[in-house]
Amino acid sequence: MAIDTLPGKNLSEIIDAIEPGPLFRAAIEEVGESVAPLVEDNKKYRKARIFERLLIPDRVIRFRVEWLDDDNKVRINTGWRVEHCNLLGPYKGGLRFHPSVTEDTLQFLAYEQCFKNALTGLPLGGGKGGSDFDPKDKSDEEVMRFCQAFMRELARHIGPDIDVPAGDIGVGGREIGYLYGQWLKMTRRPGGVLTGKPTEMGGIPGRVEATGFGLVAFAKAMLEQADDSIEGKRVMISGAGNVALYAAVRARQLGATVVSLSDSGGCLIAEKGLSEEQIEEIRDFKENQRGRFKDYDAKGVKFHKDKEPWGLTEAAVALPCATQHEIDDDEAATLADIGVRFVAEGANMPCTHDARAVFRKKGVRFGPGKAANAGGVACSGFEMHQNASHASWTKKDTLEKLEQLMHEIHELTLKHAVEANGVPDYGVGADRAGFTKLADAMVAAGV
Ligand code: NDP
């Protein structure tokens, strides 16, 4: 059914009409429920069919990526770039390399990214891209050849004022370096076409810390809003990638006890908390040695094969930082039962719709990824600014500005939140704040 046949239909009919995959459907249903009263009350939004128009990406680019492995065999992957909406600025959002990536994954991430970027107040549109390529167990040379092949196709669609990709799962400093190297060879145009670049190549100091540090800044603001403090709290973290590791570093710096981390093979529980030295050692183990937790052995730390941390120890704060849908309603109930009072999403949509309903019902304060993990893209916005103005920011400049911006995102989200069971519903707040900016811009731009 075409969406155009449906003016005036209800939310579920509108959503059915675009036939979204399961992840994209979950994301748009969540937003739909949050913003329905806003749309209902605003004649301009209804007349311009803003909700429907925002569901459909400006374009989805899909391409073949062909490369040679170390045995000189031809390998073939699919690459995508979803350019969802550029009303607020150039399309902006990461690239994900993971075998689970599908067009559905990237459509959901691109849609979420538009709202997140709107919350930063920076001139950033929303997009997302990636491939079903798995960088795990590949040699550096294979990763390099894949990245070069990926960029050969992507280059014609991006540019500093058009579309500016960055990293995400499976795309860290190494991959961004290879992608940017290929861009330079093809175009001879250095600058802000990618963010998360190595600092020697125009990257901004502090980008690597930004999402994790920003997440903890948001969680700290949530605790303070509840007249509490992160200092001395037990903090449970999932994942052991860019977001999780720097969230652990920052939480520890602020006096919290970090009791878990995880990768796709299982989780580490540190009943008495990870020491600063252990977090540093794990960072080196993961970032430089690309190690697996099943092979990590340290004092006071226990490995649980094929397990997630939820329920394996006690905590007051949970920061899911691995991937989407890692906490369902049962796990959310477990978290509430073991005393978790604050959840802030480092990953994108790690909590299912039903998990969020459980948090709401049990009065657990919940910070959605759109707001809580916006520090990464905000810092990418700083990097674009640095590149465009040929300036050099220091790490201190970046982290101070990041802290301030996360505080502003918290305030903005809180302002638009409704109260549920005596606590602010930041999920509704983030959706409504982001939607209002996008909707007003769409009305202003005309049809
Ligand atoms: P990384 O690739 O650096 O790390 C991902 C971590 O999550 C790894 O420890 C990985 O374990 C684990 N993981 C991934 N998939 C699964 C899975 N299916 N089951 C269990 N564990 C899994 O990614 P990032 O840290 O960059 O990203 C993590 C999340 O944060 C994503 O949702 C991303 O979209 C979001 N995000 C990232 C930002 C950034 O700046 N990097 C910005 C905003 C959001 P393993 O190595 O075993 O696969």
Short mmCIF file of C-alpha atoms and ligand atoms in Angstrom, two decimals:
data_model
loop_
_atom_site.label_atom_id
_atom_site.label_comp_id
_atom_site.label_asym_id
_atom_site.label_seq_id
_atom_site.Cartn_x
_atom_site.Cartn_y
_atom_site.Cartn_z
CA MET A 1 0.00 0.00 0.00
CA ALA A 2 1.40 3.42 -0.90
CA ILE A 3 1.61 5.94 1.93
CA ASP A 4 -0.01 8.58 -0.27
CA THR A 5 -3.32 6.74 -0.16
CA LEU A 6 -3.51 7.25 3.56
CA PRO A 7 -4.06 10.88 4.59
CA GLY A 8 -5.78 11.00 7.93
CA LYS A 9 -5.23 7.33 8.81
CA ASN A 10 -4.15 6.18 12.25
CA LEU A 11 -0.57 5.58 13.37
CA SER A 12 -0.44 1.84 12.79
CA GLU A 13 -1.97 2.15 9.29
CA ILE A 14 0.59 4.80 8.38
CA ILE A 15 3.43 2.64 9.67
CA ASP A 16 2.14 -0.49 7.91
CA ALA A 17 2.03 1.46 4.64
CA ILE A 18 5.79 1.90 4.49
CA GLU A 19 6.38 -1.79 5.27
CA PRO A 20 9.30 -1.26 7.65
CA GLY A 21 11.56 -4.08 8.84
CA PRO A 22 11.30 -5.06 12.52
CA LEU A 23 13.97 -2.67 13.86
CA PHE A 24 12.77 0.32 11.86
CA ARG A 25 9.19 -0.47 12.89
CA ALA A 26 10.18 -0.57 16.58
CA ALA A 27 11.92 2.81 16.27
CA ILE A 28 9.06 4.55 14.48
CA GLU A 29 6.37 3.10 16.74
CA GLU A 30 8.27 4.44 19.75
CA VAL A 31 8.52 7.92 18.25
CA GLY A 32 4.93 7.74 16.97
CA GLU A 33 3.56 7.09 20.45
CA SER A 34 5.63 9.94 21.91
CA VAL A 35 4.76 12.57 19.33
CA ALA A 36 1.13 11.66 18.52
CA PRO A 37 -0.27 14.34 20.91
CA LEU A 38 2.05 16.98 19.39
CA VAL A 39 0.87 16.16 15.87
CA GLU A 40 -2.74 16.03 17.02
CA ASP A 41 -2.47 19.53 18.52
CA ASN A 42 -0.65 21.13 15.60
CA LYS A 43 -2.64 21.84 12.47
CA LYS A 44 0.46 22.83 10.48
CA TYR A 45 2.15 19.49 11.22
CA ARG A 46 -0.97 17.58 10.21
CA LYS A 47 -1.56 19.60 7.04
CA ALA A 48 2.06 19.17 5.93
CA ARG A 49 1.97 15.43 6.84
CA ILE A 50 5.21 15.80 8.78
CA PHE A 51 5.10 12.48 10.64
CA GLU A 52 4.60 10.50 7.41
CA ARG A 53 7.22 12.46 5.46
CA LEU A 54 9.81 11.98 8.19
CA LEU A 55 9.38 8.21 7.98
CA ILE A 56 10.76 7.98 4.47
CA PRO A 57 14.48 8.52 3.85
CA ASP A 58 15.51 11.11 1.25
CA ARG A 59 17.31 8.21 -0.44
CA VAL A 60 18.86 4.80 0.21
CA ILE A 61 22.07 4.06 -1.67
CA ARG A 62 23.01 0.39 -2.05
CA PHE A 63 26.16 -0.89 -3.71
CA ARG A 64 28.38 -3.92 -4.28
CA VAL A 65 31.76 -3.99 -2.53
CA GLU A 66 34.28 -6.33 -4.14
CA TRP A 67 37.72 -6.93 -2.69
CA LEU A 68 40.55 -9.50 -2.59
CA ASP A 69 41.32 -11.48 0.58
CA ASP A 70 44.81 -12.59 1.64
CA ASP A 71 44.50 -15.72 -0.56
CA ASN A 72 43.71 -13.50 -3.55
CA LYS A 73 40.13 -14.80 -3.60
CA VAL A 74 37.37 -12.40 -4.70
CA ARG A 75 35.06 -11.48 -1.81
CA ILE A 76 31.73 -9.68 -2.22
CA ASN A 77 29.75 -7.66 0.35
CA THR A 78 26.87 -5.22 0.22
CA GLY A 79 27.32 -1.58 1.22
CA TRP A 80 24.65 1.01 2.03
CA ARG A 81 24.26 4.67 2.85
CA VAL A 82 20.86 5.81 4.08
CA GLU A 83 20.56 9.58 3.66
CA HIS A 84 17.50 10.15 5.79
CA CYS A 85 17.04 13.90 6.20
CA ASN A 86 19.23 16.96 5.61
CA LEU A 87 16.86 19.70 6.76
CA LEU A 88 19.14 20.68 9.64
CA GLY A 89 22.52 20.20 7.92
CA PRO A 90 24.60 17.66 5.95
CA TYR A 91 23.61 14.02 6.45
CA LYS A 92 25.58 12.83 9.47
CA GLY A 93 25.87 9.41 11.06
CA GLY A 94 28.23 6.48 11.39
CA LEU A 95 29.15 3.47 9.30
CA ARG A 96 28.62 0.01 10.81
CA PHE A 97 30.57 -3.05 9.62
CA HIS A 98 28.99 -6.17 11.11
CA PRO A 99 27.59 -9.38 9.56
CA SER A 100 24.16 -8.62 11.07
CA VAL A 101 23.80 -5.35 9.12
CA THR A 102 20.77 -5.15 6.81
CA GLU A 103 18.91 -2.26 5.20
CA ASP A 104 16.45 -2.47 8.11
CA THR A 105 19.26 -1.95 10.66
CA LEU A 106 20.50 1.11 8.82
CA GLN A 107 17.04 2.60 8.25
CA PHE A 108 16.31 2.41 11.97
CA LEU A 109 19.69 3.91 12.85
CA ALA A 110 19.38 6.71 10.28
CA TYR A 111 15.89 7.62 11.52
CA GLU A 112 17.05 7.71 15.16
CA GLN A 113 20.10 9.72 14.13
CA CYS A 114 17.92 12.56 12.79
CA PHE A 115 16.31 13.06 16.21
CA LYS A 116 19.61 12.70 18.06
CA ASN A 117 21.35 15.22 15.84
CA ALA A 118 18.45 17.64 16.24
CA LEU A 119 18.89 17.47 20.03
CA THR A 120 22.53 18.59 19.80
CA GLY A 121 21.46 21.98 18.40
CA LEU A 122 24.29 21.65 15.83
CA PRO A 123 23.69 21.97 12.06
CA LEU A 124 23.56 18.21 11.41
CA GLY A 125 21.15 16.16 9.31
CA GLY A 126 20.74 12.43 9.79
CA GLY A 127 22.08 9.39 7.96
CA LYS A 128 23.71 6.02 8.54
CA GLY A 129 25.58 3.47 6.49
CA GLY A 130 27.63 0.34 6.58
CA SER A 131 28.10 -3.16 5.32
CA ASP A 132 27.57 -6.80 6.21
CA PHE A 133 31.40 -7.16 6.19
CA ASP A 134 32.83 -8.66 9.39
CA PRO A 135 36.18 -7.08 10.35
CA LYS A 136 36.67 -9.69 13.08
CA ASP A 137 39.38 -12.25 12.29
CA LYS A 138 40.43 -10.33 9.16
CA SER A 139 44.04 -9.23 8.70
CA ASP A 140 44.85 -5.51 8.72
CA GLU A 141 45.52 -5.76 4.97
CA GLU A 142 42.11 -7.33 4.32
CA VAL A 143 40.38 -4.60 6.37
CA MET A 144 42.35 -2.00 4.39
CA ARG A 145 41.39 -3.48 1.01
CA PHE A 146 37.75 -3.73 2.07
CA CYS A 147 37.69 -0.10 3.28
CA GLN A 148 39.28 1.07 0.02
CA ALA A 149 36.72 -0.84 -2.04
CA PHE A 150 33.87 0.50 0.12
CA MET A 151 35.08 4.09 -0.32
CA ARG A 152 35.48 3.66 -4.09
CA GLU A 153 31.68 3.37 -4.24
CA LEU A 154 30.73 5.67 -1.37
CA ALA A 155 32.94 8.61 -2.43
CA ARG A 156 30.60 9.80 -5.19
CA HIS A 157 27.77 10.28 -2.67
CA ILE A 158 29.51 12.11 0.20
CA GLY A 159 31.29 15.42 0.81
CA PRO A 160 31.95 17.88 3.67
CA ASP A 161 28.76 19.85 2.91
CA ILE A 162 26.70 16.89 1.69
CA ASP A 163 27.10 13.78 3.80
CA VAL A 164 29.72 13.18 6.49
CA PRO A 165 30.03 9.56 7.74
CA ALA A 166 31.83 8.49 10.94
CA GLY A 167 32.47 5.24 12.86
CA ASP A 168 30.07 2.87 14.61
CA ILE A 169 30.23 -0.85 15.47
CA GLY A 170 33.21 -2.39 13.67
CA VAL A 171 34.42 0.97 12.37
CA GLY A 172 37.01 2.56 14.64
CA GLY A 173 40.15 4.64 14.12
CA ARG A 174 41.82 1.97 11.92
CA GLU A 175 38.89 1.74 9.50
CA ILE A 176 38.30 5.51 9.37
CA GLY A 177 42.02 5.96 8.59
CA TYR A 178 41.83 3.57 5.61
CA LEU A 179 38.53 5.06 4.38
CA TYR A 180 39.89 8.60 4.58
CA GLY A 181 43.18 7.55 2.93
CA GLN A 182 41.22 6.22 -0.05
CA TRP A 183 39.06 9.39 -0.18
CA LEU A 184 42.26 11.49 -0.35
CA LYS A 185 43.69 9.37 -3.17
CA MET A 186 40.47 9.72 -5.16
CA THR A 187 39.67 13.39 -4.60
CA ARG A 188 42.83 15.19 -3.35
CA ARG A 189 40.45 17.05 -1.00
CA PRO A 190 41.49 16.87 2.65
CA GLY A 191 38.99 18.02 5.28
CA GLY A 192 35.75 17.20 6.96
CA VAL A 193 34.32 14.44 4.76
CA LEU A 194 34.65 11.88 7.56
CA THR A 195 34.80 12.38 11.31
CA GLY A 196 36.60 10.27 13.88
CA LYS A 197 39.77 10.67 11.81
CA PRO A 198 43.16 10.08 13.44
CA THR A 199 44.22 13.39 15.04
CA GLU A 200 47.25 13.62 12.70
CA MET A 201 44.80 13.69 9.75
CA GLY A 202 42.44 16.38 11.01
CA GLY A 203 40.63 14.40 13.71
CA ILE A 204 39.66 16.22 16.86
CA PRO A 205 41.33 15.30 20.16
CA GLY A 206 38.70 13.84 22.48
CA ARG A 207 36.50 12.21 19.78
CA VAL A 208 37.49 8.73 20.91
CA GLU A 209 36.28 9.47 24.46
CA ALA A 210 33.25 11.53 23.45
CA THR A 211 30.36 9.05 23.34
CA GLY A 212 31.31 7.25 26.56
CA PHE A 213 32.19 10.44 28.43
CA GLY A 214 29.04 12.15 27.14
CA LEU A 215 26.93 9.18 28.24
CA VAL A 216 28.27 9.39 31.78
CA ALA A 217 27.69 13.17 31.78
CA PHE A 218 24.05 12.51 30.84
CA ALA A 219 23.68 9.78 33.49
CA LYS A 220 25.27 12.09 36.09
CA ALA A 221 22.72 14.80 35.22
CA MET A 222 19.87 12.26 35.58
CA LEU A 223 21.12 11.30 39.04
CA GLU A 224 21.52 14.93 40.08
CA GLN A 225 18.01 15.71 38.87
CA ALA A 226 16.88 13.02 41.33
CA ASP A 227 18.96 14.67 44.11
CA ASP A 228 21.43 11.81 43.95
CA SER A 229 25.04 11.41 42.78
CA ILE A 230 26.98 8.99 40.60
CA GLU A 231 29.83 8.96 43.10
CA GLY A 232 29.95 5.65 44.97
CA LYS A 233 27.32 3.98 42.76
CA ARG A 234 27.76 0.49 41.32
CA VAL A 235 27.57 0.84 37.52
CA MET A 236 26.88 -2.11 35.23
CA ILE A 237 28.10 -1.70 31.64
CA SER A 238 27.65 -4.01 28.63
CA GLY A 239 29.93 -4.00 25.60
CA ALA A 240 33.66 -3.44 25.45
CA GLY A 241 33.98 -1.23 22.42
CA ASN A 242 34.50 2.48 22.01
CA VAL A 243 31.41 3.55 23.95
CA ALA A 244 31.60 1.01 26.79
CA LEU A 245 35.31 1.40 27.49
CA TYR A 246 35.25 5.19 27.76
CA ALA A 247 32.03 5.10 29.78
CA ALA A 248 33.93 2.83 32.19
CA VAL A 249 36.92 5.19 32.30
CA ARG A 250 34.71 8.22 33.00
CA ALA A 251 32.42 6.52 35.55
CA ARG A 252 35.51 5.39 37.47
CA GLN A 253 36.95 8.94 37.31
CA LEU A 254 33.75 10.24 38.91
CA GLY A 255 34.04 7.79 41.80
CA ALA A 256 31.64 5.08 40.60
CA THR A 257 32.38 1.34 40.86
CA VAL A 258 32.33 -0.34 37.43
CA VAL A 259 31.15 -3.91 37.98
CA SER A 260 30.86 -5.33 34.44
CA LEU A 261 31.80 -5.21 30.77
CA SER A 262 30.95 -7.69 28.00
CA ASP A 263 31.63 -8.79 24.43
CA SER A 264 29.70 -11.11 22.16
CA GLY A 265 31.37 -14.16 23.78
CA GLY A 266 30.27 -13.38 27.35
CA CYS A 267 30.72 -10.93 30.20
CA LEU A 268 33.18 -9.99 32.89
CA ILE A 269 31.89 -9.40 36.40
CA ALA A 270 34.10 -7.59 38.88
CA GLU A 271 32.24 -7.92 42.17
CA LYS A 272 34.44 -5.32 43.89
CA GLY A 273 34.77 -3.12 40.81
CA LEU A 274 37.41 -2.74 38.12
CA SER A 275 40.44 -0.74 39.17
CA GLU A 276 41.71 2.12 37.05
CA GLU A 277 44.69 -0.05 36.02
CA GLN A 278 42.38 -2.93 35.02
CA ILE A 279 40.21 -0.65 32.86
CA GLU A 280 43.38 0.64 31.20
CA GLU A 281 44.64 -2.94 30.68
CA ILE A 282 41.29 -3.99 29.17
CA ARG A 283 41.33 -0.96 26.88
CA ASP A 284 44.74 -2.02 25.55
CA PHE A 285 43.59 -5.67 25.33
CA LYS A 286 40.53 -4.70 23.28
CA GLU A 287 41.78 -1.73 21.24
CA ASN A 288 45.32 -2.84 20.43
CA GLN A 289 45.40 -6.61 20.83
CA ARG A 290 41.76 -7.06 19.65
CA GLY A 291 41.41 -9.69 22.38
CA ARG A 292 38.31 -11.65 23.48
CA PHE A 293 37.14 -11.71 27.10
CA LYS A 294 37.22 -15.52 27.17
CA ASP A 295 41.01 -15.13 27.00
CA TYR A 296 41.24 -12.35 29.60
CA ASP A 297 42.33 -13.38 33.06
CA ALA A 298 42.68 -10.97 35.97
CA LYS A 299 42.39 -10.87 39.73
CA GLY A 300 38.89 -10.21 41.10
CA VAL A 301 37.26 -10.65 37.69
CA LYS A 302 35.06 -13.60 36.63
CA PHE A 303 34.18 -14.46 33.02
CA HIS A 304 30.64 -15.76 32.30
CA LYS A 305 30.54 -17.45 28.90
CA ASP A 306 27.65 -16.47 26.56
CA LYS A 307 26.06 -14.32 29.28
CA GLU A 308 25.06 -10.68 29.52
CA PRO A 309 25.70 -8.85 32.78
CA TRP A 310 22.05 -8.12 33.65
CA GLY A 311 21.23 -9.88 36.91
CA LEU A 312 24.69 -11.36 37.50
CA THR A 313 25.54 -8.74 40.15
CA GLU A 314 23.94 -5.77 41.86
CA ALA A 315 24.06 -2.18 40.63
CA ALA A 316 22.21 1.13 40.88
CA VAL A 317 23.01 2.32 37.35
CA ALA A 318 22.99 0.35 34.07
CA LEU A 319 24.65 1.58 30.87
CA PRO A 320 23.92 -0.79 27.96
CA CYS A 321 26.64 0.01 25.40
CA ALA A 322 26.83 -3.02 23.06
CA THR A 323 24.06 -3.18 20.47
CA GLN A 324 20.31 -2.88 19.77
CA HIS A 325 17.71 -4.90 21.70
CA GLU A 326 20.09 -6.30 24.30
CA ILE A 327 17.58 -5.70 27.16
CA ASP A 328 14.06 -7.13 26.83
CA ASP A 329 11.16 -6.87 29.30
CA ASP A 330 12.36 -9.82 31.44
CA GLU A 331 15.86 -8.37 31.70
CA ALA A 332 14.41 -4.93 32.48
CA ALA A 333 12.39 -6.48 35.33
CA THR A 334 15.54 -8.22 36.59
CA LEU A 335 17.42 -4.92 36.57
CA ALA A 336 14.65 -3.21 38.54
CA ASP A 337 14.58 -6.13 41.02
CA ILE A 338 18.33 -5.98 41.72
CA GLY A 339 18.07 -2.27 42.53
CA VAL A 340 18.88 -0.48 39.26
CA ARG A 341 17.23 2.97 39.46
CA PHE A 342 18.88 4.63 36.44
CA VAL A 343 19.39 3.31 32.90
CA ALA A 344 21.12 5.38 30.23
CA GLU A 345 21.59 3.95 26.73
CA GLY A 346 25.11 4.12 25.31
CA ALA A 347 24.15 1.91 22.37
CA ASN A 348 21.35 2.78 19.95
CA MET A 349 18.03 1.27 21.10
CA PRO A 350 19.55 -1.43 23.37
CA CYS A 351 16.26 -1.55 25.32
CA THR A 352 13.19 -2.95 23.58
CA HIS A 353 9.87 -1.14 23.61
CA ASP A 354 8.62 -3.61 26.24
CA ALA A 355 11.74 -3.09 28.37
CA ARG A 356 11.06 0.65 28.38
CA ALA A 357 7.49 -0.01 29.47
CA VAL A 358 8.80 -2.05 32.42
CA PHE A 359 11.16 0.78 33.45
CA ARG A 360 8.26 3.24 33.23
CA LYS A 361 6.03 1.01 35.34
CA LYS A 362 8.68 0.44 38.00
CA GLY A 363 9.79 4.07 38.23
CA VAL A 364 13.29 3.40 36.84
CA ARG A 365 14.65 6.59 35.25
CA PHE A 366 15.48 5.87 31.62
CA GLY A 367 17.75 7.98 29.38
CA PRO A 368 17.21 7.06 25.68
CA GLY A 369 20.19 6.71 23.35
CA LYS A 370 18.97 9.59 21.19
CA ALA A 371 19.88 11.91 24.04
CA ALA A 372 22.30 9.95 26.23
CA ASN A 373 24.75 8.88 23.51
CA ALA A 374 24.57 12.12 21.48
CA GLY A 375 28.05 13.13 22.72
CA GLY A 376 29.69 11.19 19.89
CA VAL A 377 27.91 12.95 17.07
CA ALA A 378 28.17 16.29 18.86
CA CYS A 379 31.92 15.87 18.95
CA SER A 380 31.85 14.94 15.27
CA GLY A 381 30.08 18.27 14.77
CA PHE A 382 33.01 19.94 16.56
CA GLU A 383 35.40 18.09 14.23
CA MET A 384 33.53 19.39 11.17
CA HIS A 385 33.78 22.88 12.63
CA GLN A 386 37.50 22.43 13.31
CA ASN A 387 38.13 21.21 9.74
CA ALA A 388 36.02 23.91 8.06
CA SER A 389 37.72 26.70 10.02
CA HIS A 390 41.23 25.20 9.70
CA ALA A 391 41.53 25.44 13.48
CA SER A 392 43.09 23.10 16.05
CA TRP A 393 41.07 22.24 19.10
CA THR A 394 42.70 20.81 22.23
CA LYS A 395 41.33 17.82 24.11
CA LYS A 396 40.48 20.16 26.97
CA ASP A 397 38.43 22.39 24.59
CA THR A 398 36.55 19.35 23.30
CA LEU A 399 35.77 17.70 26.62
CA GLU A 400 34.67 20.95 28.28
CA LYS A 401 32.37 21.79 25.39
CA LEU A 402 31.06 18.21 25.38
CA GLU A 403 30.23 18.33 29.10
CA GLN A 404 28.32 21.58 28.63
CA LEU A 405 26.45 20.28 25.58
CA MET A 406 25.40 17.06 27.35
CA HIS A 407 24.06 19.18 30.19
CA GLU A 408 22.04 21.23 27.67
CA ILE A 409 20.70 18.06 26.01
CA HIS A 410 19.63 16.80 29.43
CA GLU A 411 17.81 20.06 30.17
CA LEU A 412 16.11 20.16 26.77
CA THR A 413 14.98 16.55 27.08
CA LEU A 414 13.71 17.13 30.59
CA LYS A 415 11.78 20.20 29.46
CA HIS A 416 9.82 18.12 26.92
CA ALA A 417 9.45 15.05 29.20
CA VAL A 418 6.18 14.00 30.79
CA GLU A 419 6.00 12.46 34.25
CA ALA A 420 5.35 8.72 34.62
CA ASN A 421 5.14 7.10 38.05
CA GLY A 422 6.71 10.14 39.66
CA VAL A 423 9.81 10.23 37.42
CA PRO A 424 10.48 12.15 34.19
CA ASP A 425 10.00 10.12 31.02
CA TYR A 426 13.11 11.20 29.12
CA GLY A 427 12.15 8.90 26.23
CA VAL A 428 9.10 10.99 25.40
CA GLY A 429 11.12 14.16 26.10
CA ALA A 430 13.83 13.29 23.57
CA ASP A 431 11.36 12.27 20.86
CA ARG A 432 9.25 15.41 21.28
CA ALA A 433 12.21 17.81 21.46
CA GLY A 434 13.84 16.29 18.35
CA PHE A 435 10.57 16.00 16.43
CA THR A 436 9.64 19.64 17.09
CA LYS A 437 12.91 20.88 15.56
CA LEU A 438 12.62 18.65 12.52
CA ALA A 439 8.92 19.35 12.04
CA ASP A 440 9.33 23.13 12.26
CA ALA A 441 12.16 22.97 9.70
CA MET A 442 10.06 20.80 7.39
CA VAL A 443 7.10 23.17 7.60
CA ALA A 444 9.43 26.13 6.89
CA ALA A 445 10.96 24.38 3.87
CA GLY A 446 7.58 23.83 2.23
CA VAL A 447 6.61 20.83 0.18
P1 NDP B 1 32.39 -1.18 18.90
O1 NDP B 1 32.46 -1.98 17.66
O2 NDP B 1 33.58 -0.38 19.30
O3 NDP B 1 32.00 -2.13 20.11
C1 NDP B 1 30.82 -2.86 20.13
C2 NDP B 1 30.83 -3.73 21.38
O4 NDP B 1 29.57 -4.35 21.52
C3 NDP B 1 31.86 -4.83 21.32
O5 NDP B 1 32.32 -5.12 22.61
C4 NDP B 1 31.06 -5.99 20.74
O6 NDP B 1 31.58 -7.26 21.09
C5 NDP B 1 29.72 -5.78 21.41
N1 NDP B 1 28.66 -6.30 20.53
C6 NDP B 1 28.37 -5.92 19.27
N2 NDP B 1 27.35 -6.63 18.78
C7 NDP B 1 27.01 -7.48 19.76
C8 NDP B 1 26.02 -8.47 19.87
N3 NDP B 1 25.17 -8.73 18.86
N4 NDP B 1 25.94 -9.15 21.06
C9 NDP B 1 26.78 -8.88 22.07
N5 NDP B 1 27.74 -7.95 22.02
C10 NDP B 1 27.85 -7.26 20.88
O7 NDP B 1 31.10 -0.23 18.75
P2 NDP B 1 30.77 1.11 19.51
O8 NDP B 1 31.21 1.03 20.92
O9 NDP B 1 31.21 2.22 18.66
O10 NDP B 1 29.17 1.09 19.44
C11 NDP B 1 28.37 0.43 20.41
C12 NDP B 1 26.95 0.96 20.34
O11 NDP B 1 26.96 2.37 20.57
C13 NDP B 1 26.24 0.78 19.00
O12 NDP B 1 24.86 0.60 19.22
C14 NDP B 1 26.47 2.12 18.30
O13 NDP B 1 25.49 2.36 17.32
C15 NDP B 1 26.32 3.06 19.49
N6 NDP B 1 26.92 4.36 19.32
C16 NDP B 1 28.25 4.50 19.04
C17 NDP B 1 28.80 5.76 18.91
C18 NDP B 1 30.26 5.97 18.72
O14 NDP B 1 30.68 7.14 18.74
N7 NDP B 1 31.06 4.93 18.55
C19 NDP B 1 27.96 6.97 18.99
C20 NDP B 1 26.59 6.72 19.38
C21 NDP B 1 26.10 5.45 19.51
P3 NDP B 1 32.35 -8.11 19.98
O15 NDP B 1 33.64 -7.37 19.76
O16 NDP B 1 32.50 -9.43 20.59
O17 NDP B 1 31.45 -8.10 18.77
#
